[in-house]
PDB file of C-alpha atoms in Angstrom:
ATOM      1  CA  GLU A1185     103.361  88.877 100.653  1.00 95.00           C
ATOM      2  CA  VAL A1186     102.017  92.485 100.912  1.00 96.00           C
ATOM      3  CA  GLN A1187     101.376  93.944  97.420  1.00 98.00           C
ATOM      4  CA  LEU A1188      99.986  97.341  96.215  1.00 98.00           C
ATOM      5  CA  VAL A1189      99.255  97.290  92.592  1.00 98.00           C
ATOM      6  CA  GLN A1190      98.210 100.571  90.922  1.00 98.00           C
ATOM      7  CA  SER A1191      96.238 101.277  87.748  1.00 98.00           C
ATOM      8  CA  GLY A1192      98.061 102.138  84.562  1.00 97.00           C
ATOM      9  CA  ALA A1193      99.364 105.357  83.099  1.00 98.00           C
ATOM     10  CA  GLU A1194      96.822 107.894  82.076  1.00 98.00           C
ATOM     11  CA  VAL A1195      96.899 110.714  79.371  1.00 98.00           C
ATOM     12  CA  LYS A1196      94.346 113.367  79.923  1.00 98.00           C
ATOM     13  CA  LYS A1197      93.319 116.851  78.759  1.00 98.00           C
ATOM     14  CA  PRO A1198      93.037 119.867  81.039  1.00 98.00           C
ATOM     15  CA  GLY A1199      89.555 119.999  82.652  1.00 97.00           C
ATOM     16  CA  GLU A1200      89.109 116.210  82.509  1.00 98.00           C
ATOM     17  CA  SER A1201      88.188 114.100  85.564  1.00 98.00           C
ATOM     18  CA  LEU A1202      90.266 111.031  86.639  1.00 98.00           C
ATOM     19  CA  LYS A1203      90.245 108.228  89.165  1.00 98.00           C
ATOM     20  CA  ILE A1204      93.169 106.116  89.717  1.00 98.00           C
ATOM     21  CA  SER A1205      93.374 102.984  91.836  1.00 98.00           C
ATOM     22  CA  CYS A1206      95.514 101.171  94.344  1.00 98.00           C
ATOM     23  CA  TYR A1207      94.728  97.458  94.948  1.00 98.00           C
ATOM     24  CA  GLY A1208      95.888  96.017  98.058  1.00 98.00           C
ATOM     25  CA  SER A1209      96.550  92.170  98.787  1.00 96.00           C
ATOM     26  CA  GLY A1210      98.313  89.929 101.253  1.00 96.00           C
ATOM     27  CA  TYR A1211      97.218  91.718 104.281  1.00 96.00           C
ATOM     28  CA  SER A1212      94.202  93.074 106.130  1.00 96.00           C
ATOM     29  CA  PHE A1213      93.467  96.049 103.940  1.00 96.00           C
ATOM     30  CA  GLY A1214      91.013  97.705 106.251  1.00 95.00           C
ATOM     31  CA  THR A1215      93.277  97.803 109.049  1.00 96.00           C
ATOM     32  CA  TYR A1216      96.240  99.843 107.591  1.00 96.00           C
ATOM     33  CA  TRP A1217      96.214 103.450 106.408  1.00 97.00           C
ATOM     34  CA  ILE A1218      97.045 104.115 102.714  1.00 97.00           C
ATOM     35  CA  GLY A1219      98.800 107.230 101.852  1.00 97.00           C
ATOM     36  CA  TRP A1220      99.414 109.073  98.517  1.00 98.00           C
ATOM     37  CA  VAL A1221     102.605 110.543  97.417  1.00 98.00           C
ATOM     38  CA  ARG A1222     103.293 112.785  94.315  1.00 98.00           C
ATOM     39  CA  GLN A1223     106.348 113.026  92.478  1.00 98.00           C
ATOM     40  CA  MET A1224     106.435 115.700  89.724  1.00 98.00           C
ATOM     41  CA  PRO A1225     108.871 115.029  86.900  1.00 97.00           C
ATOM     42  CA  GLY A1226     112.471 115.299  87.975  1.00 95.00           C
ATOM     43  CA  LYS A1227     111.397 116.356  91.551  1.00 96.00           C
ATOM     44  CA  GLY A1228     111.127 115.084  95.008  1.00 96.00           C
ATOM     45  CA  LEU A1229     108.414 113.345  97.036  1.00 97.00           C
ATOM     46  CA  GLU A1230     105.374 115.163  98.245  1.00 97.00           C
ATOM     47  CA  TRP A1231     102.820 113.829 100.821  1.00 97.00           C
ATOM     48  CA  MET A1232      99.297 114.357  99.589  1.00 97.00           C
ATOM     49  CA  GLY A1233      97.509 112.854 102.468  1.00 96.00           C
ATOM     50  CA  ILE A1234      96.246 109.434 103.782  1.00 97.00           C
ATOM     51  CA  ILE A1235      93.177 107.529 104.157  1.00 97.00           C
ATOM     52  CA  HIS A1236      91.990 104.699 106.630  1.00 96.00           C
ATOM     53  CA  PRO A1237      90.026 102.091 104.489  1.00 95.00           C
ATOM     54  CA  GLY A1238      88.290 100.640 107.644  1.00 93.00           C
ATOM     55  CA  ASP A1239      86.446 103.829 108.447  1.00 91.00           C
ATOM     56  CA  SER A1240      87.332 106.336 105.603  1.00 91.00           C
ATOM     57  CA  ASP A1241      89.088 108.689 108.017  1.00 94.00           C
ATOM     58  CA  THR A1242      90.976 110.991 105.771  1.00 96.00           C
ATOM     59  CA  ARG A1243      93.758 113.657 106.186  1.00 95.00           C
ATOM     60  CA  TYR A1244      94.619 115.832 103.331  1.00 96.00           C
ATOM     61  CA  SER A1245      97.803 117.859 103.072  1.00 95.00           C
ATOM     62  CA  PRO A1246      96.824 121.688 102.944  1.00 94.00           C
ATOM     63  CA  SER A1247      98.457 121.787  99.478  1.00 95.00           C
ATOM     64  CA  PHE A1248      96.057 119.258  98.139  1.00 97.00           C
ATOM     65  CA  GLN A1249      92.928 119.998 100.170  1.00 96.00           C
ATOM     66  CA  GLY A1250      90.136 120.586  97.890  1.00 96.00           C
ATOM     67  CA  GLN A1251      92.185 119.608  94.692  1.00 97.00           C
ATOM     68  CA  VAL A1252      91.869 115.809  95.103  1.00 98.00           C
ATOM     69  CA  ILE A1253      89.575 113.259  96.687  1.00 98.00           C
ATOM     70  CA  PHE A1254      90.752 110.066  98.420  1.00 98.00           C
ATOM     71  CA  SER A1255      88.370 107.155  98.745  1.00 97.00           C
ATOM     72  CA  ALA A1256      88.561 103.433  99.550  1.00 97.00           C
ATOM     73  CA  ASP A1257      86.391 100.283  99.211  1.00 96.00           C
ATOM     74  CA  LYS A1258      87.504  97.704 101.632  1.00 95.00           C
ATOM     75  CA  SER A1259      85.151  95.114 100.138  1.00 95.00           C
ATOM     76  CA  ILE A1260      87.497  95.097  97.034  1.00 97.00           C
ATOM     77  CA  THR A1261      90.588  96.119  98.941  1.00 97.00           C
ATOM     78  CA  THR A1262      91.206  99.109  96.695  1.00 98.00           C
ATOM     79  CA  ALA A1263      92.030 102.819  97.294  1.00 98.00           C
ATOM     80  CA  TYR A1264      91.309 105.666  94.986  1.00 98.00           C
ATOM     81  CA  LEU A1265      92.724 109.000  94.224  1.00 98.00           C
ATOM     82  CA  GLN A1266      90.454 111.310  92.072  1.00 98.00           C
ATOM     83  CA  TRP A1267      90.410 114.673  90.367  1.00 98.00           C
ATOM     84  CA  SER A1268      87.338 116.528  89.060  1.00 98.00           C
ATOM     85  CA  SER A1269      89.148 118.877  86.764  1.00 97.00           C
ATOM     86  CA  LEU A1270      92.682 118.156  85.915  1.00 98.00           C
ATOM     87  CA  LYS A1271      95.383 120.821  85.321  1.00 97.00           C
ATOM     88  CA  ALA A1272      98.805 120.591  83.365  1.00 97.00           C
ATOM     89  CA  SER A1273     100.503 121.002  86.855  1.00 97.00           C
ATOM     90  CA  ASP A1274      98.894 117.622  87.875  1.00 98.00           C
ATOM     91  CA  THR A1275     101.304 116.008  85.597  1.00 98.00           C
ATOM     92  CA  ALA A1276     103.288 113.590  87.874  1.00 98.00           C
ATOM     93  CA  MET A1277     103.944 110.115  89.120  1.00 98.00           C
ATOM     94  CA  TYR A1278     101.355 109.197  91.912  1.00 98.00           C
ATOM     95  CA  TYR A1279     102.351 106.428  94.450  1.00 98.00           C
ATOM     96  CA  CYS A1280     100.202 104.775  97.040  1.00 98.00           C
ATOM     97  CA  ALA A1281     101.821 103.340  99.993  1.00 98.00           C
ATOM     98  CA  ARG A1282     100.765 101.379 103.190  1.00 97.00           C
ATOM     99  CA  LEU A1283     101.396 102.980 106.537  1.00 96.00           C
ATOM    100  CA  LEU A1284     103.170 101.127 109.224  1.00 92.00           C
ATOM    101  CA  GLY A1285     101.626 102.551 112.242  1.00 87.00           C
ATOM    102  CA  TYR A1286      98.642 104.807 112.636  1.00 87.00           C
ATOM    103  CA  CYS A1287      97.730 108.534 112.458  1.00 90.00           C
ATOM    104  CA  THR A1288      96.542 110.156 115.743  1.00 88.00           C
ATOM    105  CA  SER A1289      94.250 113.210 116.002  1.00 84.00           C
ATOM    106  CA  THR A1290      97.288 115.484 115.550  1.00 87.00           C
ATOM    107  CA  SER A1291      99.937 113.613 113.442  1.00 88.00           C
ATOM    108  CA  CYS A1292     100.863 110.969 111.310  1.00 89.00           C
ATOM    109  CA  PRO A1293     104.080 108.986 111.026  1.00 88.00           C
ATOM    110  CA  LEU A1294     105.998 108.629 107.751  1.00 89.00           C
ATOM    111  CA  ASP A1295     106.430 104.824 107.909  1.00 92.00           C
ATOM    112  CA  PHE A1296     105.412 103.663 104.550  1.00 95.00           C
ATOM    113  CA  ASP A1297     106.363 100.066 104.269  1.00 95.00           C
ATOM    114  CA  SER A1298     105.023  98.941 101.165  1.00 97.00           C
ATOM    115  CA  TRP A1299     104.601 101.017  97.893  1.00 98.00           C
ATOM    116  CA  GLY A1300     102.641 100.695  94.808  1.00 98.00           C
ATOM    117  CA  GLN A1301     104.531 100.792  91.319  1.00 98.00           C
ATOM    118  CA  GLY A1302     103.270 104.204  90.677  1.00 98.00           C
ATOM    119  CA  THR A1303     100.749 105.579  88.178  1.00 98.00           C
ATOM    120  CA  LEU A1304     101.982 108.186  85.817  1.00 98.00           C
ATOM    121  CA  VAL A1305      99.469 110.867  84.921  1.00 98.00           C
ATOM    122  CA  THR A1306     100.030 113.174  81.981  1.00 98.00           C
ATOM    123  CA  VAL A1307      97.649 116.200  81.545  1.00 98.00           C
ATOM    124  CA  SER A1308      98.266 117.928  78.173  1.00 97.00           C
ATOM    125  CA  SER A1309      96.257 119.561  75.655  1.00 95.00           C
TER     126      SER A1309
ATOM    127  CA  GLN B 795     112.178 124.968  98.908  1.00 82.00           C
ATOM    128  CA  SER B 796     111.808 121.967 101.048  1.00 88.00           C
ATOM    129  CA  VAL B 797     111.022 122.362 104.872  1.00 93.00           C
ATOM    130  CA  LEU B 798     113.785 119.733 105.461  1.00 97.00           C
ATOM    131  CA  THR B 799     117.135 120.324 103.933  1.00 98.00           C
ATOM    132  CA  GLN B 800     119.339 117.766 102.378  1.00 98.00           C
ATOM    133  CA  PRO B 801     122.557 118.041 100.412  1.00 97.00           C
ATOM    134  CA  PRO B 802     121.729 117.749  96.656  1.00 97.00           C
ATOM    135  CA  SER B 803     124.432 115.161  96.061  1.00 97.00           C
ATOM    136  CA  VAL B 804     127.036 113.087  97.770  1.00 98.00           C
ATOM    137  CA  SER B 805     129.701 110.618  96.449  1.00 97.00           C
ATOM    138  CA  ALA B 806     132.037 108.070  97.473  1.00 96.00           C
ATOM    139  CA  ALA B 807     134.042 105.150  96.259  1.00 96.00           C
ATOM    140  CA  PRO B 808     132.867 101.579  96.461  1.00 97.00           C
ATOM    141  CA  GLY B 809     133.503 100.077  99.883  1.00 97.00           C
ATOM    142  CA  GLN B 810     133.606 103.375 101.511  1.00 97.00           C
ATOM    143  CA  LYS B 811     131.208 105.038 103.994  1.00 97.00           C
ATOM    144  CA  VAL B 812     128.926 108.036 103.168  1.00 98.00           C
ATOM    145  CA  THR B 813     126.534 110.106 105.319  1.00 98.00           C
ATOM    146  CA  ILE B 814     123.592 112.058 104.268  1.00 98.00           C
ATOM    147  CA  SER B 815     122.247 114.930 106.526  1.00 98.00           C
ATOM    148  CA  CYS B 816     118.795 116.095 106.853  1.00 98.00           C
ATOM    149  CA  SER B 817     118.167 119.449 108.785  1.00 98.00           C
ATOM    150  CA  GLY B 818     115.007 120.597 110.155  1.00 97.00           C
ATOM    151  CA  SER B 819     113.419 122.509 113.031  1.00 97.00           C
ATOM    152  CA  ASN B 820     111.682 121.898 116.435  1.00 97.00           C
ATOM    153  CA  SER B 821     108.348 121.718 114.519  1.00 96.00           C
ATOM    154  CA  ASN B 822     109.388 118.669 112.637  1.00 97.00           C
ATOM    155  CA  ILE B 823     112.651 116.696 113.384  1.00 97.00           C
ATOM    156  CA  GLY B 824     112.989 118.222 116.797  1.00 97.00           C
ATOM    157  CA  ASN B 825     109.787 116.488 118.026  1.00 96.00           C
ATOM    158  CA  HIS B 826     109.034 113.725 115.660  1.00 96.00           C
ATOM    159  CA  TYR B 827     110.570 110.568 114.397  1.00 96.00           C
ATOM    160  CA  VAL B 828     112.470 110.547 111.125  1.00 97.00           C
ATOM    161  CA  SER B 829     112.155 108.061 108.303  1.00 97.00           C
ATOM    162  CA  TRP B 830     114.385 107.514 105.325  1.00 98.00           C
ATOM    163  CA  TYR B 831     113.603 106.073 101.923  1.00 98.00           C
ATOM    164  CA  GLN B 832     115.775 105.031  98.905  1.00 98.00           C
ATOM    165  CA  GLN B 833     114.544 105.541  95.434  1.00 98.00           C
ATOM    166  CA  LEU B 834     116.537 103.682  92.757  1.00 97.00           C
ATOM    167  CA  PRO B 835     116.179 105.214  89.161  1.00 94.00           C
ATOM    168  CA  GLY B 836     112.750 104.542  87.716  1.00 94.00           C
ATOM    169  CA  THR B 837     111.369 102.754  90.754  1.00 97.00           C
ATOM    170  CA  ALA B 838     109.130 103.523  93.711  1.00 98.00           C
ATOM    171  CA  PRO B 839     110.658 104.580  96.941  1.00 98.00           C
ATOM    172  CA  LYS B 840     111.813 101.939  99.375  1.00 98.00           C
ATOM    173  CA  PHE B 841     111.373 101.989 103.069  1.00 97.00           C
ATOM    174  CA  LEU B 842     114.921 102.224 104.563  1.00 97.00           C
ATOM    175  CA  ILE B 843     114.746 103.655 108.146  1.00 98.00           C
ATOM    176  CA  TYR B 844     111.985 104.373 110.532  1.00 96.00           C
ATOM    177  CA  GLU B 845     111.577 105.958 114.137  1.00 96.00           C
ATOM    178  CA  ASN B 846     115.033 107.500 113.577  1.00 97.00           C
ATOM    179  CA  ASN B 847     117.310 104.430 113.654  1.00 98.00           C
ATOM    180  CA  LYS B 848     115.140 101.247 113.071  1.00 97.00           C
ATOM    181  CA  ARG B 849     115.485  99.043 109.987  1.00 98.00           C
ATOM    182  CA  PRO B 850     112.721  97.398 108.475  1.00 96.00           C
ATOM    183  CA  SER B 851     113.043  93.564 107.965  1.00 95.00           C
ATOM    184  CA  GLY B 852     115.372  92.877 104.966  1.00 95.00           C
ATOM    185  CA  ILE B 853     117.271  96.216 105.111  1.00 97.00           C
ATOM    186  CA  PRO B 854     121.020  95.396 105.673  1.00 97.00           C
ATOM    187  CA  ASP B 855     122.850  96.801 108.734  1.00 96.00           C
ATOM    188  CA  ARG B 856     125.029  98.745 106.256  1.00 97.00           C
ATOM    189  CA  PHE B 857     122.278 101.319 106.474  1.00 98.00           C
ATOM    190  CA  SER B 858     121.880 103.311 109.697  1.00 98.00           C
ATOM    191  CA  GLY B 859     119.966 106.234 111.009  1.00 98.00           C
ATOM    192  CA  SER B 860     120.514 108.785 113.902  1.00 98.00           C
ATOM    193  CA  LYS B 861     119.065 111.931 115.149  1.00 98.00           C
ATOM    194  CA  SER B 862     120.339 114.731 117.413  1.00 97.00           C
ATOM    195  CA  GLY B 863     118.346 117.730 117.917  1.00 97.00           C
ATOM    196  CA  THR B 864     116.762 119.148 114.844  1.00 97.00           C
ATOM    197  CA  SER B 865     119.049 117.100 112.567  1.00 98.00           C
ATOM    198  CA  ALA B 866     119.113 113.566 111.370  1.00 98.00           C
ATOM    199  CA  THR B 867     121.741 111.508 109.469  1.00 98.00           C
ATOM    200  CA  LEU B 868     121.686 108.401 107.169  1.00 98.00           C
ATOM    201  CA  GLY B 869     124.782 106.365 107.073  1.00 98.00           C
ATOM    202  CA  ILE B 870     125.690 103.824 104.460  1.00 98.00           C
ATOM    203  CA  THR B 871     128.826 101.664 104.800  1.00 97.00           C
ATOM    204  CA  GLY B 872     130.451  99.293 102.534  1.00 97.00           C
ATOM    205  CA  LEU B 873     129.197 101.237  99.503  1.00 97.00           C
ATOM    206  CA  GLN B 874     127.899  99.261  96.337  1.00 97.00           C
ATOM    207  CA  THR B 875     127.197 100.423  92.980  1.00 96.00           C
ATOM    208  CA  GLY B 876     123.687  99.254  93.474  1.00 96.00           C
ATOM    209  CA  ASP B 877     123.337 101.862  96.262  1.00 97.00           C
ATOM    210  CA  GLU B 878     123.365 104.608  93.622  1.00 97.00           C
ATOM    211  CA  ALA B 879     119.824 106.200  94.188  1.00 98.00           C
ATOM    212  CA  ASP B 880     118.074 109.327  95.584  1.00 98.00           C
ATOM    213  CA  TYR B 881     117.605 109.231  99.258  1.00 98.00           C
ATOM    214  CA  TYR B 882     114.929 111.144 101.032  1.00 98.00           C
ATOM    215  CA  CYS B 883     114.316 111.979 104.784  1.00 98.00           C
ATOM    216  CA  GLY B 884     110.917 112.891 106.103  1.00 96.00           C
ATOM    217  CA  THR B 885     108.865 113.501 109.140  1.00 97.00           C
ATOM    218  CA  TRP B 886     105.656 114.957 110.464  1.00 96.00           C
ATOM    219  CA  ASP B 887     105.593 118.786 110.804  1.00 95.00           C
ATOM    220  CA  SER B 888     103.297 119.976 113.629  1.00 94.00           C
ATOM    221  CA  SER B 889     103.321 123.732 112.363  1.00 95.00           C
ATOM    222  CA  LEU B 890     102.185 122.808 108.904  1.00 94.00           C
ATOM    223  CA  SER B 891     100.166 119.726 110.010  1.00 93.00           C
ATOM    224  CA  VAL B 892     101.616 117.709 107.083  1.00 95.00           C
ATOM    225  CA  VAL B 893     104.360 115.162 106.382  1.00 95.00           C
ATOM    226  CA  VAL B 894     107.385 116.861 105.004  1.00 96.00           C
ATOM    227  CA  PHE B 895     110.158 115.433 102.935  1.00 97.00           C
ATOM    228  CA  GLY B 896     113.646 116.616 102.254  1.00 97.00           C
ATOM    229  CA  GLY B 897     114.585 117.612  98.884  1.00 97.00           C
ATOM    230  CA  GLY B 898     116.368 114.355  98.182  1.00 97.00           C
ATOM    231  CA  THR B 899     120.066 113.587  97.893  1.00 98.00           C
ATOM    232  CA  LYS B 900     121.615 111.879  94.799  1.00 98.00           C
ATOM    233  CA  LEU B 901     124.196 109.300  95.789  1.00 98.00           C
ATOM    234  CA  THR B 902     126.948 108.507  93.281  1.00 97.00           C
ATOM    235  CA  VAL B 903     129.184 105.630  93.858  1.00 97.00           C
ATOM    236  CA  LEU B 904     132.309 106.470  91.966  1.00 90.00           C
TER     237      LEU B 904
END
């Protein structure tokens, strides 16, 4: 069974750094792209970007470029999302998801067939 | 303001049929496959429809998808109270170079 298990909820202060994780099991982790999706409180879904754990090919949404960093360690089948300096506006639920399909040089499909349970990040002074 | 436009809410009685629209442009829906997701309260989104009209394994045929031009539609027949959720459409946007989602539609089964 394909499973993505994310790290637990975090409460941080503005300016602090954070790295959350997404552990994959039940499939060949290095073969499938892993995407990240943000959902701010009471709001809709936002695509942050995507990473291929096999070769660390990474695509960022322009809205998140320079604000976050994606990484992955295929030896422990885990993907990461990190911030160097959190802001209150980063308060949200963050989901990782496995892509069914692949990104080309010019586009990525929106076919996330398995999702993590989400990690709630709260940034407050 | 989302790039893809969905109605904020729809409602119907149990057993009835409902459709949810998703309107875009040539840079997104017009030239790329559309996917749909169901998000039950307090849970992660669930993969519902991909490549406009395909259902992943385990998704009942009560759920269907279609696309025409720059619009897509999700149909749900035989509504059940368990279908009450937020539904999102999404696709790639080649002008923005990003995946875009609709704002979401809240389905109420009366």
